[in-house]
N, CA, C and O atoms as a MOPAC input file, in Angstrom:
PM7 MOZYME 1SCF
protein

 N     83.37100 1    90.60600 1   126.77600 1
 C     82.28400 1    89.78900 1   127.12900 1
 C     81.69400 1    89.20800 1   125.74300 1
 O     81.34300 1    88.04100 1   125.56400 1
 N     81.64700 1    90.45000 1   124.62100 1
 C     80.80300 1    90.06300 1   123.76800 1
 C     81.35600 1    88.81500 1   122.90700 1
 O     80.56800 1    88.02300 1   122.39200 1
 N     82.76600 1    88.68300 1   122.77900 1
 C     83.05800 1    87.59000 1   122.39000 1
 C     83.30300 1    86.00900 1   122.83800 1
 O     83.53900 1    84.99900 1   122.17400 1
 N     83.10400 1    86.30200 1   124.58200 1
 C     82.50100 1    85.02900 1   125.16100 1
 C     81.12300 1    85.02300 1   125.08200 1
 O     80.71100 1    83.98900 1   125.60800 1
 N     80.38500 1    85.58900 1   124.73700 1
 C     78.75100 1    85.42600 1   125.07300 1
 C     78.38400 1    84.30600 1   123.73500 1
 O     78.84000 1    84.29700 1   122.59200 1
 N     77.50300 1    83.51000 1   124.31500 1
 C     77.18700 1    82.30500 1   123.17700 1
 C     75.88000 1    82.79800 1   122.36400 1
 O     75.41200 1    82.08600 1   121.47600 1
 N     75.32000 1    84.01900 1   122.69700 1
 C     73.98500 1    84.19200 1   121.96500 1
 C     74.28600 1    85.25800 1   120.41200 1
 O     75.41800 1    85.63300 1   120.10600 1
 N     73.44600 1    85.48800 1   119.86700 1
 C     73.49800 1    86.26200 1   119.16000 1
 C     72.46800 1    87.63300 1   118.74300 1
 O     71.72300 1    88.05100 1   119.62900 1
 N     72.45700 1    88.15500 1   117.69000 1
 C     71.57200 1    89.32100 1   117.54200 1
 C     70.04500 1    89.10800 1   117.63600 1
 O     69.26900 1    90.05900 1   117.54900 1
 N     69.67400 1    87.95900 1   117.79900 1
 C     68.15300 1    87.84400 1   118.09600 1
 C     68.18400 1    87.21300 1   119.87200 1
 O     67.20700 1    86.77500 1   120.48000 1
 N     69.33100 1    87.31800 1   120.29800 1
 C     69.17200 1    86.73200 1   121.73400 1
 C     69.26800 1    88.27200 1   122.73800 1
 O     70.34300 1    88.87100 1   122.77300 1
 N     68.29500 1    88.69700 1   123.35800 1
 C     68.38600 1    89.94200 1   124.50600 1
 C     69.29100 1    89.92000 1   125.28000 1
 O     69.78700 1    91.00400 1   125.58700 1
 N     69.72700 1    88.91600 1   125.75800 1
 C     70.89400 1    89.05900 1   126.37600 1
 C     72.45900 1    89.29000 1   125.75300 1
 O     73.45100 1    89.79100 1   126.28200 1
 N     72.30000 1    88.84400 1   124.71500 1
 C     73.82600 1    89.17200 1   123.60300 1
 C     73.59400 1    90.94100 1   123.51700 1
 O     74.44400 1    91.76700 1   123.84900 1
 N     72.48000 1    91.18700 1   123.08700 1
 C     72.25000 1    92.58600 1   122.78000 1
 C     72.41800 1    93.53300 1   124.11600 1
 O     72.86000 1    94.66400 1   123.91300 1
 N     72.16500 1    93.23500 1   125.18300 1
 C     72.83100 1    94.04500 1   126.32600 1
 C     74.00300 1    93.85200 1   126.73700 1
 O     74.52900 1    94.62300 1   127.54000 1
 N     74.71100 1    92.60500 1   126.17100 1
 C     76.24600 1    92.85700 1   126.54300 1
 C     76.91300 1    93.69200 1   125.53100 1
 O     77.83500 1    94.48800 1   125.70700 1
 N     76.22500 1    93.34400 1   124.30900 1
 C     76.94400 1    94.51200 1   123.36000 1
 C     76.37100 1    95.55800 1   123.46900 1
 O     76.70000 1    96.22300 1   122.48700 1
 N     75.62600 1    96.17500 1   124.15000 1
 C     74.96000 1    97.90000 1   124.07400 1
 C     76.14100 1    98.21300 1   125.59100 1
 O     77.06600 1    99.02500 1   125.55000 1
 N     75.84800 1    97.49200 1   126.61100 1
 C     77.22600 1    97.66300 1   127.83800 1
 C     78.35500 1    97.84300 1   126.88800 1
 O     78.54300 1    98.99700 1   126.50200 1
 N     79.09200 1    96.96600 1   126.47000 1
 C     80.15600 1    97.30200 1   125.77100 1
 C     80.37700 1    98.58400 1   125.02100 1
 O     81.46000 1    99.15700 1   125.13400 1
 N     79.26300 1    99.15300 1   124.13500 1
 C     79.47300 1   100.24500 1   123.60700 1
 C     79.47000 1   101.38900 1   124.44000 1
 O     80.16600 1   102.38800 1   124.26200 1
 N     78.47300 1   101.16300 1   125.56600 1
 C     78.19200 1   102.37300 1   126.38900 1
 C     79.56100 1   102.65000 1   126.82600 1
 O     79.96200 1   103.78400 1   126.56300 1
 N     80.58400 1   101.65700 1   127.59800 1
 C     81.52400 1   101.75200 1   128.29100 1
 C     82.84200 1   102.23900 1   127.16600 1
 O     83.85800 1   102.84800 1   127.50000 1
 N     82.53300 1   101.84100 1   125.96700 1
 C     83.71700 1   102.22400 1   124.87000 1
 C     83.54700 1   104.06700 1   125.10700 1
 O     84.49000 1   104.82400 1   125.33400 1
 N     82.35200 1   104.39500 1   125.00100 1
 C     81.68600 1   105.68400 1   124.91200 1
 C     82.39600 1   106.40500 1   125.93500 1
 O     83.09900 1   107.38500 1   125.69300 1
 N     82.19400 1   105.87300 1   127.18500 1
 C     82.74600 1   106.53000 1   128.35700 1
 C     84.13100 1   106.51700 1   128.75200 1
 O     84.67500 1   107.16100 1   129.64900 1
 N     84.58800 1   105.73200 1   127.99300 1
 C     86.25900 1   105.77600 1   128.17600 1
 C     86.88500 1   106.51700 1   127.32900 1
 O     87.96500 1   107.03700 1   127.60800 1
 N     86.14200 1   106.70200 1   125.89600 1
 C     86.65400 1   107.93700 1   125.02200 1
 C     86.28100 1   109.25000 1   125.74000 1
 O     87.11100 1   110.15800 1   125.69500 1
 N     85.01700 1   109.46400 1   126.45600 1
 C     84.89200 1   110.40300 1   126.97100 1
 C     85.70800 1   111.32200 1   128.12500 1
 O     85.91300 1   112.53400 1   128.19300 1
 N     86.14100 1   110.01300 1   129.14400 1
 C     86.97200 1   110.18800 1   129.89800 1
 C     88.45100 1   110.68300 1   129.39100 1
 O     89.06300 1   111.63800 1   129.86900 1
 N     88.86800 1   109.89700 1   128.40100 1
 C     90.14000 1   110.37600 1   128.00700 1
 C     90.17400 1   111.24300 1   126.79100 1
 O     91.14000 1   111.29400 1   126.02900 1
 N     88.95600 1   111.98900 1   126.63500 1
 C     89.05300 1   113.05800 1   125.63600 1
 C     89.47800 1   112.82200 1   124.32300 1
 O     89.74500 1   113.77900 1   123.59700 1
 N     89.57900 1   111.61000 1   123.90900 1
 C     90.18300 1   111.09700 1   122.56800 1
 C     89.66500 1   109.95000 1   122.30500 1
 O     89.14900 1   109.42700 1   123.29300 1
 N     89.58600 1   109.18000 1   121.06400 1
 C     89.20000 1   107.96100 1   120.84700 1
 C     90.14300 1   106.84300 1   121.05500 1
 O     89.82300 1   105.67700 1   120.82700 1
 N     91.07800 1   107.12900 1   121.40300 1
 C     92.45900 1   106.04400 1   121.61400 1
 C     92.19300 1   105.06000 1   122.46300 1
 O     92.93900 1   104.08100 1   122.47900 1
 N     91.12600 1   105.13500 1   123.29100 1
 C     90.77400 1   103.81000 1   124.08700 1
 C     90.00000 1   102.69600 1   123.21800 1
 O     89.89600 1   101.52900 1   123.59600 1
 N     89.48900 1   103.17200 1   122.05300 1
 C     88.87600 1   102.19600 1   121.33800 1
 C     88.91800 1   102.29700 1   119.81100 1
 O     87.96800 1   102.17500 1   119.03800 1
 N     90.12800 1   102.53000 1   119.54100 1
 C     90.60000 1   102.96700 1   118.32900 1
 C     92.09800 1   102.58200 1   118.00400 1
 O     92.96600 1   103.45400 1   117.96800 1
 N     92.35000 1   101.36400 1   117.78900 1
 C     93.79700 1   101.28100 1   117.55600 1
 C     93.99400 1   100.75800 1   116.21600 1
 O     93.46100 1   101.26500 1   115.22900 1
 N     94.89900 1    99.56000 1   116.17200 1
 C     95.44000 1    99.19900 1   114.81900 1
 C     93.87700 1    98.84000 1   113.89800 1
 O     93.64300 1    99.33700 1   112.79600 1
 N     93.17600 1    98.13400 1   114.43800 1
 C     92.02600 1    97.90000 1   113.82100 1
 C     91.29600 1    98.92800 1   113.00700 1
 O     90.88900 1    98.75600 1   111.85800 1
 N     91.14600 1   100.26400 1   113.89300 1
 C     90.54100 1   101.43000 1   113.13500 1
 C     91.34200 1   101.85500 1   111.90800 1
 O     90.89100 1   102.26100 1   110.83700 1
 N     92.71700 1   101.67300 1   112.29400 1
 C     93.84800 1   102.33600 1   111.59900 1
 C     93.82800 1   101.62600 1   110.12200 1
 O     94.19100 1   102.16200 1   109.07500 1
 N     93.30200 1   100.24800 1   110.28500 1
 C     93.26300 1    99.70100 1   108.97500 1
 C     91.57800 1   100.14900 1   108.36500 1
 O     91.31700 1   100.43100 1   107.19500 1
 N     90.77300 1   100.11900 1   109.31100 1
 C     89.58000 1   100.35000 1   108.65800 1
 C     89.77700 1   101.88300 1   108.02300 1
 O     89.07800 1   102.11500 1   107.03600 1
 N     90.40900 1   102.65200 1   108.35700 1
 C     90.41400 1   104.12200 1   107.89900 1
 C     91.09600 1   104.14000 1   106.58500 1
 O     90.74400 1   104.92700 1   105.70600 1
 N     92.27400 1   103.10900 1   106.39200 1
 C     92.64000 1   103.29000 1   105.19600 1
 C     91.95500 1   102.26900 1   104.13700 1
 O     92.36500 1   102.25500 1   102.97700 1
 N     91.08300 1   101.56200 1   104.48400 1
 C     90.30900 1   100.70100 1   103.43600 1
 C     89.56600 1   102.28600 1   103.15200 1
 O     89.75800 1   102.69900 1   102.00900 1
 N     88.89800 1   103.03700 1   103.89600 1
 C     87.95000 1   104.01300 1   103.22500 1
 C     88.55900 1   105.23700 1   102.39700 1
 O     88.17200 1   105.95100 1   101.47200 1
 N     89.82000 1   105.11200 1   103.27000 1
 C     90.76100 1   106.42000 1   102.12600 1
 C     91.21300 1   105.98300 1   100.83300 1
 O     90.91900 1   106.66500 1    99.85100 1
 N     91.95500 1   104.83300 1   100.69600 1
 C     92.37700 1   104.18100 1    99.66400 1
 C     91.32600 1   103.49200 1    98.70500 1
 O     91.60400 1   103.42500 1    97.50800 1
 N     90.42300 1   103.10200 1    99.06000 1
 C     88.95100 1   102.73000 1    98.29000 1
 C     87.46200 1   102.93700 1    98.52900 1
 O     86.54500 1   102.11900 1    98.61300 1
 N     87.48600 1   104.43600 1    98.62600 1
 C     86.33200 1   104.68600 1    99.13500 1
 C     84.91300 1   104.34700 1    98.41400 1
 O     83.81300 1   104.30100 1    98.96500 1
 N     85.16800 1   104.15800 1    97.25800 1
 C     84.07400 1   103.78200 1    96.56500 1
 C     83.73700 1   101.88900 1    96.71500 1
 O     82.77600 1   101.35500 1    96.16200 1
 N     84.52300 1   101.31000 1    97.37200 1
 C     84.36600 1    99.88200 1    97.44200 1
 C     84.54600 1    99.19500 1    98.87400 1
 O     84.54300 1    98.00300 1    99.18300 1
 N     84.73100 1   100.53500 1    99.76700 1
 C     85.02200 1   100.15800 1   101.08700 1
 C     83.20300 1    99.50200 1   101.71900 1
 O     82.04800 1    99.85600 1   101.48300 1
 N     83.83900 1    98.42700 1   102.57800 1
 C     82.84400 1    97.59900 1   103.50700 1
 C     82.05100 1    98.62900 1   104.49200 1
 O     82.27700 1    99.83700 1   104.42000 1
 N     81.30000 1    98.19700 1   105.23000 1
 C     81.06900 1    98.40700 1   106.45100 1
 C     82.01000 1    98.67300 1   107.41200 1
 O     82.99400 1    97.93600 1   107.48100 1
 N     81.86800 1    99.69500 1   108.24600 1
 C     83.18500 1    99.86200 1   109.32100 1
 C     83.22000 1    99.12900 1   110.17000 1
 O     84.37100 1    98.78400 1   110.43900 1
 N     82.11600 1    98.49500 1   111.03700 1
 C     82.47700 1    97.12400 1   111.52100 1
 C     82.89700 1    95.95500 1   110.93100 1
 O     83.61600 1    95.19900 1   111.58400 1
 N     82.50100 1    95.61600 1   109.56200 1
 C     83.05100 1    94.61600 1   108.82200 1
 C     84.67600 1    94.84600 1   108.64200 1
 O     85.46500 1    93.90700 1   108.52700 1
 N     84.98900 1    95.99300 1   108.63600 1
 C     86.48000 1    96.26800 1   108.12000 1
 C     87.43600 1    96.12100 1   109.44000 1
 O     88.49400 1    95.50300 1   109.55900 1
 N     86.67400 1    96.93200 1   110.43200 1
 C     87.32700 1    96.76300 1   111.88800 1
 C     87.34700 1    95.39800 1   112.39700 1
 O     88.23500 1    95.13600 1   113.20800 1
 N     86.52800 1    94.48300 1   112.06600 1
 C     86.44500 1    93.00200 1   112.49200 1
 C     87.63100 1    92.46600 1   111.85100 1
 O     88.50400 1    91.84200 1   112.45400 1
 N     87.63800 1    92.78800 1   110.31900 1
 C     88.91400 1    91.89400 1   110.02000 1
 C     90.31900 1    92.51000 1   110.53900 1
 O     91.27500 1    91.86200 1   110.96500 1
 N     90.22400 1    93.84200 1   110.41200 1
 C     91.55900 1    94.59800 1   111.33300 1
 C     91.89300 1    93.98100 1   112.40800 1
 O     93.00800 1    93.46200 1   112.46100 1
 N     90.85000 1    93.88500 1   113.69000 1
 C     90.84800 1    93.33700 1   114.75600 1
 C     91.70500 1    92.06600 1   115.01500 1
 O     92.65500 1    91.84100 1   115.76500 1
 N     90.97300 1    91.27400 1   114.06200 1
 C     91.41300 1    89.86100 1   113.98800 1
 C     93.11800 1    89.54000 1   113.65000 1
 O     93.89500 1    88.69400 1   114.09100 1
 N     93.27200 1    90.69800 1   112.61100 1
 C     94.61800 1    90.44300 1   111.99000 1
 C     95.56400 1    91.15300 1   112.87300 1
 O     96.68100 1    90.69700 1   113.11500 1
 N     95.10300 1    92.32500 1   113.38300 1
 C     96.47800 1    92.75400 1   114.62200 1
 C     96.43000 1    91.75300 1   115.75800 1
 O     97.49300 1    91.27400 1   116.15100 1
 N     95.59600 1    91.49500 1   116.16500 1
 C     95.83900 1    90.25900 1   117.31000 1
 C     96.73300 1    89.38500 1   116.89200 1
 O     97.69600 1    89.04300 1   117.57900 1
 N     96.41500 1    88.82700 1   115.39300 1
 C     97.41400 1    87.86900 1   115.06200 1
 C     98.99300 1    88.52200 1   114.88600 1
 O     99.94300 1    87.78500 1   115.14900 1
 N     99.15400 1    89.44200 1   114.58800 1
 C    100.32800 1    90.22900 1   114.78600 1
 C    101.17700 1    90.48100 1   115.90300 1
 O    102.39800 1    90.46800 1   116.05600 1
 N     99.88400 1    90.79100 1   116.88300 1
 C    100.87000 1    90.88400 1   118.33100 1
 C    101.07200 1    89.24200 1   118.77000 1
 O    101.44700 1    88.87200 1   119.88300 1
 N    100.81200 1    88.56500 1   117.89800 1
 C    101.36500 1    87.17000 1   118.34000 1
 C    100.32600 1    86.16200 1   119.68100 1
 O    100.60900 1    85.19400 1   120.38800 1
 N     99.14000 1    86.96600 1   119.52200 1
 C     98.04700 1    86.24700 1   120.37700 1
 C     97.33200 1    85.56400 1   119.20200 1
 O     96.35100 1    86.06700 1   118.65400 1
 N     97.85100 1    84.44700 1   118.86300 1
 C     97.10900 1    83.35500 1   118.13800 1
 C     96.09200 1    82.92300 1   118.43400 1
 O     95.21600 1    82.81500 1   117.57600 1
 N     95.86800 1    82.52300 1   119.78100 1
 C     94.56100 1    81.90200 1   120.15600 1
 C     93.51900 1    82.56700 1   120.27400 1
 O     92.38400 1    82.11200 1   120.12800 1
 N     93.95200 1    84.30300 1   120.69300 1
 C     92.91700 1    85.28800 1   120.72100 1
 C     92.29900 1    85.39500 1   119.36400 1
 O     91.10600 1    85.37800 1   119.06400 1
 N     93.32400 1    85.50500 1   118.63100 1
 C     93.11400 1    85.76500 1   117.10100 1
 C     91.90200 1    84.87400 1   116.65400 1
 O     90.81500 1    85.40000 1   116.42100 1
 N     92.10200 1    83.47200 1   116.53200 1
 C     91.27200 1    82.43300 1   115.91700 1
 C     90.08500 1    82.60400 1   116.95600 1
 O     88.93200 1    82.56100 1   116.52800 1
 N     90.29700 1    82.77000 1   118.12400 1
 C     88.83000 1    83.08900 1   118.97400 1
 C     88.11800 1    83.89700 1   118.23000 1
 O     87.04600 1    83.58900 1   117.70800 1
 N     88.66500 1    84.95300 1   118.14300 1
 C     88.04000 1    86.51000 1   117.27300 1
 C     87.40600 1    85.79600 1   115.89700 1
 O     86.20900 1    85.93500 1   115.64400 1
 N     88.16600 1    85.13200 1   115.14900 1
 C     87.51600 1    84.71500 1   113.95500 1
 C     86.80800 1    83.74200 1   113.96000 1
 O     86.13500 1    83.62600 1   112.93500 1
 N     86.62800 1    82.69100 1   114.98500 1
 C     85.40200 1    81.95000 1   115.21000 1
 C     84.30900 1    82.76500 1   115.48100 1
 O     83.37500 1    82.62000 1   114.69200 1
 N     84.13300 1    83.69600 1   116.49300 1
 C     82.97800 1    84.57000 1   116.86500 1
 C     82.47700 1    85.47000 1   115.27500 1
 O     81.33600 1    85.42300 1   114.81600 1
 N     83.43700 1    86.10700 1   114.75900 1
 C     83.04200 1    86.65900 1   113.81900 1
 C     82.19900 1    86.01600 1   112.88000 1
 O     81.08300 1    86.30500 1   112.44800 1
 N     83.14200 1    84.88600 1   112.61300 1
 C     82.10900 1    83.74800 1   111.44700 1
 C     81.16000 1    83.05500 1   111.83100 1
 O     80.64500 1    82.25900 1   111.04500 1
 N     80.63300 1    83.20800 1   113.31700 1
 C     79.69300 1    82.51100 1   113.87500 1
 C     78.30800 1    83.72600 1   113.71500 1
 O     77.15200 1    83.38100 1   113.47000 1
 N     78.68900 1    84.95700 1   113.88800 1
 C     77.82600 1    85.95500 1   113.35500 1
 C     77.68400 1    86.16700 1   112.03900 1
 O     76.96900 1    87.11900 1   111.72600 1
 N     78.34200 1    85.31900 1   110.89600 1
 C     78.37700 1    85.83400 1   109.64400 1
 C     78.98200 1    86.94800 1   109.36900 1
 O     78.36700 1    87.79600 1   108.72100 1
 N     80.28800 1    87.18700 1   109.78900 1
 C     80.93800 1    88.54900 1   109.40600 1
 C     82.14400 1    87.97300 1   108.61900 1
 O     82.42600 1    86.77500 1   108.59300 1
 N     82.87300 1    89.02800 1   107.93300 1
 C     84.02800 1    88.52600 1   107.21600 1
 C     85.20600 1    88.48900 1   108.10100 1
 O     85.21400 1    89.07700 1   109.18200 1
 N     86.14900 1    87.83900 1   107.67500 1
 C     87.23200 1    87.55400 1   108.58400 1
 C     88.58000 1    87.67300 1   107.57100 1
 O     89.71600 1    87.76800 1   108.03500 1
 N     88.29400 1    87.65500 1   106.12700 1
 C     89.66600 1    87.86900 1   105.39900 1
 C     89.15500 1    89.00600 1   104.18400 1
 O     88.00600 1    89.10300 1   103.75300 1
 N     90.05300 1    89.62700 1   103.87000 1
 C     89.46900 1    90.96700 1   102.89500 1
 C     88.90700 1    90.41700 1   101.79600 1
 O     87.93200 1    90.97000 1   101.28600 1
 N     89.43300 1    89.25000 1   101.26700 1
 C     88.62400 1    88.70900 1   100.12000 1
 C     87.04200 1    88.51600 1   100.31000 1
 O     86.28000 1    88.48800 1    99.34300 1
 N     86.62300 1    88.38800 1   101.61800 1
 C     85.37100 1    88.28400 1   102.11600 1
 C     84.49100 1    89.45200 1   101.93400 1
 O     83.26600 1    89.51500 1   102.03900 1
 N     85.44300 1    90.46200 1   101.61100 1
 C     84.63100 1    91.92300 1   101.38000 1
 C     85.13200 1    92.44100 1   100.16300 1
 O     85.00400 1    93.66200 1   100.06700 1
 N     85.75300 1    91.77600 1    99.05000 1
 C     86.07800 1    91.88600 1    97.95000 1
 C     87.73800 1    92.56100 1    97.41900 1
 O     88.18900 1    92.95900 1    96.34500 1
 N     88.18900 1    92.44100 1    98.58000 1
 C     89.64700 1    92.68100 1    98.46700 1
 C     90.72200 1    91.71400 1    98.42900 1
 O     90.86800 1    90.91000 1    99.35000 1
 N     91.44100 1    91.74100 1    97.47500 1
 C     92.47900 1    91.10600 1    97.07600 1
 C     93.78800 1    91.22700 1    98.18100 1
 O     93.92400 1    92.21000 1    98.90900 1
 N     94.51800 1    90.31600 1    98.17900 1
 C     95.64800 1    90.11100 1    98.92700 1
 C     96.62200 1    91.33900 1    98.83600 1
 O     96.95300 1    92.01800 1    99.80800 1
 N     97.02100 1    91.52900 1    97.59600 1
 C     97.93800 1    92.99000 1    97.54600 1
 C     97.21600 1    94.25600 1    98.00100 1
 O     97.82400 1    95.18800 1    98.52700 1
 N     95.64200 1    94.26200 1    97.74000 1
 C     95.22700 1    95.41000 1    98.04300 1
 C     95.12600 1    95.50800 1    99.67800 1
 O     95.13600 1    96.51100 1   100.39100 1
 N     95.03300 1    94.24100 1    99.99400 1
 C     95.04400 1    94.62500 1   101.79700 1
 C     96.51600 1    94.79800 1   102.28400 1
 O     96.72200 1    95.45300 1   103.30600 1
 N     97.64100 1    94.18200 1   101.52700 1
 C     99.02900 1    94.81800 1   102.23200 1
 C     99.01900 1    95.86000 1   102.20200 1
 O     99.38300 1    96.48700 1   103.19700 1
 N     98.57500 1    96.55000 1   100.98700 1
 C     98.80500 1    98.20000 1   100.78500 1
 C     98.04300 1    98.71900 1   101.75700 1
 O     98.46400 1    99.84100 1   102.03700 1
 N     97.03700 1    98.38800 1   102.44800 1
 C     95.94300 1    99.25400 1   103.31500 1
 C     96.56100 1    98.97800 1   104.77000 1
 O     96.57800 1    99.88300 1   105.60400 1
 N     97.00800 1    97.85600 1   105.01600 1
 C     97.91300 1    97.95700 1   106.16300 1
 C     99.02500 1    98.64600 1   106.19200 1
 O     99.36700 1    99.30800 1   107.17200 1
 N     99.82600 1    98.53500 1   104.90100 1
 C    101.06200 1    99.53900 1   104.81000 1
 C    100.73200 1   101.22400 1   105.05300 1
 O    101.55700 1   101.99900 1   105.53900 1
 N     99.73900 1   101.50200 1   104.73400 1
 C     98.86700 1   102.89600 1   104.55500 1
 C     98.38500 1   103.27900 1   105.81300 1
 O     98.17300 1   104.47400 1   106.01900 1
 N     98.13000 1   102.23900 1   106.90300 1
 C     97.15300 1   102.29700 1   107.86300 1
 C     97.66800 1   102.99300 1   108.79800 1
 O     96.82800 1   103.67800 1   109.38100 1
 N     99.00200 1   103.12200 1   109.28100 1
 C     99.49700 1   104.11100 1   110.17800 1
 C     99.26000 1   105.68000 1   110.11600 1
 O     99.10400 1   106.47900 1   111.03900 1
 N     99.27800 1   105.85400 1   108.86400 1
 C     99.27300 1   107.20500 1   108.38700 1
 C     97.86300 1   107.86700 1   108.55300 1
 O     97.73800 1   109.08000 1   108.38700 1
 N     96.92400 1   107.15800 1   108.84400 1
 C     95.75400 1   107.73900 1   109.13900 1
 C     95.14400 1   108.07200 1   110.41200 1
 O     93.95300 1   108.29900 1   110.62400 1
 N     96.11300 1   108.07100 1   111.23500 1
 C     96.09600 1   108.35100 1   112.40700 1
 C     97.61600 1   108.84900 1   113.05800 1
 O     98.29800 1   108.11800 1   113.77700 1
 N     97.95200 1   110.08100 1   112.70200 1
 C     99.22400 1   110.46200 1   113.26500 1
 C     99.28600 1   110.50900 1   114.78100 1
 O     98.27800 1   110.81700 1   115.41700 1
 N    100.30500 1   110.24900 1   115.31800 1
 C    100.40100 1   109.96300 1   116.69800 1
 C    100.08300 1   108.96900 1   117.54500 1
 O    100.38100 1   108.99200 1   118.73900 1
 N     99.41300 1   107.96700 1   116.93800 1
 C     98.97300 1   107.08800 1   117.58100 1
 C     99.89500 1   105.83600 1   117.51900 1
 O    100.50100 1   105.57700 1   116.47900 1
 N    100.02300 1   104.92800 1   118.81900 1
 C    101.15900 1   104.29800 1   118.36100 1
 C    100.49000 1   102.50700 1   118.71600 1
 O    100.37200 1   101.95900 1   119.81200 1
 N    100.21200 1   102.05500 1   117.55700 1
 C     99.52700 1   100.61900 1   117.75300 1
 C    100.52900 1    99.68700 1   116.93600 1
 O    101.39200 1    99.97600 1   116.10700 1
 N    100.09800 1    98.43000 1   117.47900 1
 C    101.15400 1    96.94300 1   116.60800 1
 C    101.53500 1    97.39800 1   115.38500 1
 O    102.53100 1    96.85500 1   114.90700 1
 N    100.99900 1    98.25700 1   114.74900 1
 C    101.28900 1    98.59900 1   113.18100 1
 C    102.28500 1    99.56700 1   113.32500 1
 O    103.11000 1    99.72700 1   112.42500 1
 N    102.30700 1   100.20800 1   114.31100 1
 C    103.70800 1   101.46300 1   114.40800 1
 C    105.11600 1   100.50300 1   114.94900 1
 O    106.27000 1   100.41100 1   114.53200 1
 N    104.34000 1    99.85200 1   116.11600 1
 C    105.38500 1    98.84900 1   116.51300 1
 C    106.18100 1    98.20600 1   115.85100 1
 O    107.38200 1    98.42900 1   115.69300 1
 N    105.71500 1    97.59600 1   115.54300 1
 C    106.19100 1    96.39500 1   114.26400 1
 C    107.00500 1    97.12100 1   112.98300 1
 O    108.11700 1    96.82100 1   112.54700 1
 N    105.98600 1    98.29000 1   112.47100 1
 C    106.63600 1    99.00200 1   111.47500 1
 C    107.29500 1    97.97600 1   110.26900 1
 O    108.47800 1    98.01500 1   109.93200 1
 N    106.37000 1    97.14300 1   109.75300 1
 C    106.65100 1    96.13400 1   109.00200 1
 C    106.83000 1    96.42600 1   107.39300 1
 O    106.11100 1    97.30300 1   106.91400 1
 N    107.72400 1    95.75600 1   106.56400 1
 C    107.75600 1    96.07300 1   105.33500 1
 C    106.80300 1    95.45900 1   104.53300 1
 O    106.02900 1    94.59300 1   104.94100 1
 N    106.85500 1    96.00600 1   103.09800 1
 C    105.75500 1    95.47300 1   102.55000 1
 C    105.73200 1    93.85700 1   102.61100 1
 O    104.75600 1    93.19200 1   102.95800 1
 N    106.84300 1    93.41100 1   102.25700 1
 C    106.93700 1    91.91600 1   102.23500 1
 C    106.99600 1    91.13400 1   103.81500 1
 O    107.11400 1    89.91100 1   103.88800 1
 N    106.92900 1    91.73700 1   104.66200 1
 C    106.62400 1    91.38300 1   105.94900 1
 C    105.12200 1    91.44500 1   106.04400 1
 O    104.57000 1    90.58400 1   106.73000 1
 N    104.51400 1    92.21200 1   105.53700 1
 C    102.90100 1    92.50500 1   105.95500 1
 C    102.46100 1    91.19500 1   105.01200 1
 O    101.89900 1    90.33500 1   105.69000 1
 N    102.56100 1    90.93700 1   103.94200 1
 C    102.45600 1    90.03000 1   103.03300 1
 C    102.71900 1    88.61200 1   103.53400 1
 O    102.11700 1    87.57600 1   103.25100 1
 N    103.51000 1    88.76200 1   104.15000 1
 C    104.12100 1    86.93000 1   104.93400 1
 C    102.96200 1    87.22500 1   106.14300 1
 O    102.09400 1    86.35300 1   106.15300 1
 N    102.81800 1    88.10000 1   106.98100 1
 C    102.14800 1    87.71300 1   107.95200 1
 C    100.92400 1    87.74100 1   107.74800 1
 O    100.25000 1    87.15100 1   108.59200 1
 N    100.19300 1    88.40200 1   106.61000 1
 C     98.94900 1    88.22700 1   106.11000 1
 C     99.10000 1    86.68200 1   105.74300 1
 O     98.25900 1    86.02700 1   106.35800 1
 N     99.88100 1    85.93800 1   104.96400 1
 C     99.63300 1    84.53600 1   104.89100 1
 C     99.90100 1    83.76500 1   105.70000 1
 O     99.65100 1    82.58100 1   105.47600 1
 N    100.50500 1    84.15900 1   106.92600 1
 C    100.59800 1    83.09200 1   108.28900 1
 C     99.26500 1    83.18000 1   108.61800 1
 O     98.58900 1    82.18400 1   108.88000 1
 N     98.79100 1    84.44100 1   108.62300 1
 C     97.14800 1    84.59300 1   109.58000 1
 C     95.94500 1    83.98900 1   108.54700 1
 O     94.95600 1    83.49400 1   109.08800 1
 N     96.01700 1    84.02200 1   107.11600 1
 C     95.17100 1    83.37300 1   106.28800 1
 C     95.42400 1    81.69200 1   106.71800 1
 O     94.46600 1    80.94400 1   106.91500 1
 N     96.32500 1    81.40500 1   106.78700 1
 C     96.78000 1    79.97100 1   106.71100 1
 C     95.96900 1    79.24600 1   108.23700 1
 O     95.15500 1    78.33300 1   108.37600 1
 N     96.72300 1    80.24900 1   109.29000 1
 C     95.97300 1    79.97000 1   110.55500 1
 C     94.58700 1    79.72900 1   110.89800 1
 O     94.19900 1    78.90100 1   111.72200 1
 N     93.76900 1    80.61700 1   110.11200 1
 C     92.39000 1    80.68300 1   110.66600 1
 C     91.62800 1    79.54200 1   109.45900 1
 O     90.46900 1    79.13600 1   109.54800 1
 N     92.47200 1    79.22900 1   108.51400 1
 C     91.70600 1    78.13200 1   107.58100 1
 C     91.75900 1    76.94600 1   107.84500 1
 O     91.07900 1    76.07900 1   107.29600 1
 N     92.78800 1    76.73100 1   108.94300 1
 C     93.03300 1    75.23700 1   109.51600 1
 C     92.01300 1    75.00900 1   110.60500 1
 O     91.98400 1    73.93800 1   111.21000 1

C-alpha cells in the first residue's frame, strides 16, 4: 500500500497508510513470536552494514530500502525492484550504496556477510548462496537496471 500511494510525508493519507503498515507489521511479528515476517534479506543487509561499518552506517530505513530493492532484484522481480526504486527516489531516499557513502566492493562484502547476521533465517541470500563474483555481477546488473 505504501509503494502504491501517490502521496508523501506531508500527506495525511500517506501517513495513515504508513502507520497502518507499521502496526500490521508489529502484529504479524507478535503473532509469529519472531521478527521473521518483517525481516528478510533487506534486514540482513542492514545488519551487515551496521556490523561491518559501525561508524559509517546510514539510517536503518535507508539501508533497509537499498537492501529491499536489491533483494527484489535478486529474486528476479525486476519490475517490482524498479518500482521500489522509483518510490524510494520520489521520497528522496537512497537506492544505491554509493548514495550513503559506500563503494561497490564494500557493498559486495556487506551482501556476502549478510546471511551471518541472522543464523537460521532463509532469505533469497541463503537460497542463492552467491559467490563474491556473483554478488558483484548481480549488483552491476541492478545498478544498470535502475539507471536506465
